XYZ file of C-alpha atoms in Angstrom:
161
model
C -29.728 -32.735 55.388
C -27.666 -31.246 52.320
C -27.777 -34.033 50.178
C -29.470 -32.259 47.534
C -27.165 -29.163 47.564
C -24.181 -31.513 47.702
C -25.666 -33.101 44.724
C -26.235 -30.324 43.041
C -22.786 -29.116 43.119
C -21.158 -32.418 42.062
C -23.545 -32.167 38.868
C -22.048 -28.613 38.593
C -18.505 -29.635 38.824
C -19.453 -32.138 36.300
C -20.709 -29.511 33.725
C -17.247 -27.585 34.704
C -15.073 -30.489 33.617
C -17.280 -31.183 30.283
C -17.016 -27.370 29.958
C -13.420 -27.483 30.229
C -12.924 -30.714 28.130
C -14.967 -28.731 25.612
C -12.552 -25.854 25.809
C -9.289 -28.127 25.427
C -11.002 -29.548 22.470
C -11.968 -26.031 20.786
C -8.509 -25.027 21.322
C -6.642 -28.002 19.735
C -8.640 -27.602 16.467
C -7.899 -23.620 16.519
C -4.462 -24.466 16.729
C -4.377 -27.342 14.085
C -5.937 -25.146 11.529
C -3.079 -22.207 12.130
C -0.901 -25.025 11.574
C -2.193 -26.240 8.871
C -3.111 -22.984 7.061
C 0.418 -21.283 8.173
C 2.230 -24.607 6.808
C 0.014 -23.889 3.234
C 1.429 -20.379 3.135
C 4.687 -21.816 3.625
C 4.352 -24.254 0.852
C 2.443 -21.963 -1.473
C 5.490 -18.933 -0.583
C 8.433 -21.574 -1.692
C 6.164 -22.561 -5.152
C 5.921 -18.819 -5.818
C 9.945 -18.143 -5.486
C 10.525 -20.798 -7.851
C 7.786 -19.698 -10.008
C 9.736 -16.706 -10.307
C 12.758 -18.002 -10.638
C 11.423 -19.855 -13.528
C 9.813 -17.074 -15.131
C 12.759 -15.158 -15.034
C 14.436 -18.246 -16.635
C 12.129 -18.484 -19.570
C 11.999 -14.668 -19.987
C 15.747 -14.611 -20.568
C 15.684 -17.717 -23.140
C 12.657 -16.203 -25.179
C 14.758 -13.253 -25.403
C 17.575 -14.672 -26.558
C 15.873 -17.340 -29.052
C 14.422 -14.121 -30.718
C 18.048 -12.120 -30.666
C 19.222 -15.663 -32.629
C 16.408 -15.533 -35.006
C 18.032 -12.624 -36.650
C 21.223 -13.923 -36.674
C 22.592 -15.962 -39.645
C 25.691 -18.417 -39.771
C 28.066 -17.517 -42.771
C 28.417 -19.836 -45.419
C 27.632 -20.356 -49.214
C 24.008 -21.126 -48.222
C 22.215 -18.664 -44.822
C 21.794 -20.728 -42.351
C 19.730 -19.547 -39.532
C 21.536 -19.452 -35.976
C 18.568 -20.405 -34.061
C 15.734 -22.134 -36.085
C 12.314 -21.119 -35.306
C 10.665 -24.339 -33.840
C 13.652 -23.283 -31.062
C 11.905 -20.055 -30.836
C 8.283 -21.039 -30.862
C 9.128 -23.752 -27.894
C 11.153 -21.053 -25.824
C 7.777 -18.545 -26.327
C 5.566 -21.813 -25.229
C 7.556 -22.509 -22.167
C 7.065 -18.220 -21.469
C 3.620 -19.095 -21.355
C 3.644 -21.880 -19.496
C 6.041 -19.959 -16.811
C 3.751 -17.227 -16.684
C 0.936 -19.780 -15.747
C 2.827 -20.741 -13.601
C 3.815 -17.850 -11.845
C 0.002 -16.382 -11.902
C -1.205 -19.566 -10.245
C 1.261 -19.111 -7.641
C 0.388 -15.562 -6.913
C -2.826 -16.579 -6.288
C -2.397 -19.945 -4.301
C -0.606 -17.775 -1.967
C -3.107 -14.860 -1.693
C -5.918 -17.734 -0.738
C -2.893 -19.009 1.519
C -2.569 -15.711 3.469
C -6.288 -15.183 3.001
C -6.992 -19.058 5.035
C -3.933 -17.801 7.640
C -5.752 -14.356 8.126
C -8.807 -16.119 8.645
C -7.250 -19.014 10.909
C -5.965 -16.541 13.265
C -8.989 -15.088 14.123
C -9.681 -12.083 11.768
C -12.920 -12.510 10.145
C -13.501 -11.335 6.509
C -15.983 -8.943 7.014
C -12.708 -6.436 7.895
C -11.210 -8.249 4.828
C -13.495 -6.368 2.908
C -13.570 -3.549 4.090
C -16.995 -3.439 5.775
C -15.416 -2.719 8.732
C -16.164 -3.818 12.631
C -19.149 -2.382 13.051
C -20.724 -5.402 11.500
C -19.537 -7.647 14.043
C -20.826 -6.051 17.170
C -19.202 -4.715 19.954
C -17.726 -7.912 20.612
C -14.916 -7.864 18.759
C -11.449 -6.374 19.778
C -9.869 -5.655 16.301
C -7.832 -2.167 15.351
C -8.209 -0.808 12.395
C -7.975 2.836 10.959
C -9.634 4.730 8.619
C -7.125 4.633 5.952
C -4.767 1.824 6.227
C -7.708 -1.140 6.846
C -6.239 -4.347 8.031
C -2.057 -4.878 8.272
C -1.277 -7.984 6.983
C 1.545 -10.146 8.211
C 4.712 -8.863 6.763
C 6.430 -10.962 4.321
C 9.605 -11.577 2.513
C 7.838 -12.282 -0.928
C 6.057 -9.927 -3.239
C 3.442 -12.171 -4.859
C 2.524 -8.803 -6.889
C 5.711 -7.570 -8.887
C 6.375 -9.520 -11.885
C 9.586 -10.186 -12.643
């Protein structure tokens, strides 16, 4: 009498609506790790500016403590202009601003590395092994010479200041 067929295609409309539930859900967490990973490069691009900012900082003021080092105050007795605890804590707060900046550089490399990877281009292209190791299923350009193009951006984690 058709019962069984129209059974049959209310359990398949079923299995479409889980399907699609299923889809909605996949989708959400896609988009939720973009966020998230786009809102870490963010974060991790303002950190690096003011790393560099403070790196230029401290470069200046080392330089400067060690132009004063040289310099004496006239007087019966030579008094130092800059004394050289001043100069040893201005060369300690290089090195801490060049920590600083390094770890920066690098938080926002893995940054750009989890954004890369959150918006769907796997690692394998990363490095370099190419597309061929993901099967034909995967839609990605890439040319001989250039490899992947990263997102452009307005830092330049690389130069040092």
């Amino acid at each position: 009498m058709g019962f069984g067929n129209k059974a049959l295609v209310g359990q398949r409309r079923a299995e479409n609506r889980v399907s699609v539930l299923d889809l909605f859900r996949l989708q959400d967490q896609v988009a939720a790790e973009v966020a998230r990973a786009y809102a870490q490069a963010q974060s991790a691009a303002n950190r690096l500016g003011k790393a560099e900012r403070g790196l230029k900082d401290a470069v200046e003021s080392a330089n400067k403590n060690l132009e004063g080092l040289g310099q004496t105050k006239p007087g019966k007795v030579i008094i130092l202009a800059i004394r050289p605890q001043e100069v040893v804590a201005a060369i300690q707060a290089l090195v801490q601003a060049y920590n600083d900046y390094y770890g920066a550089v690098a938080d926002y490399n893995r940054a750009q590395f989890r954004l890369y990877r959150a918006l769907g281009q796997p690692a394998q292209i990363i490095a370099g092994q190419g597309p061929d190791c993901l099967g034909a299923a995967t839609n990605t350009k890439m040319t001989e010479t250039t490899g992947p193009q990263p997102a452009p951006s307005s830092q330049t984690p690389g130069s040092v200041p």
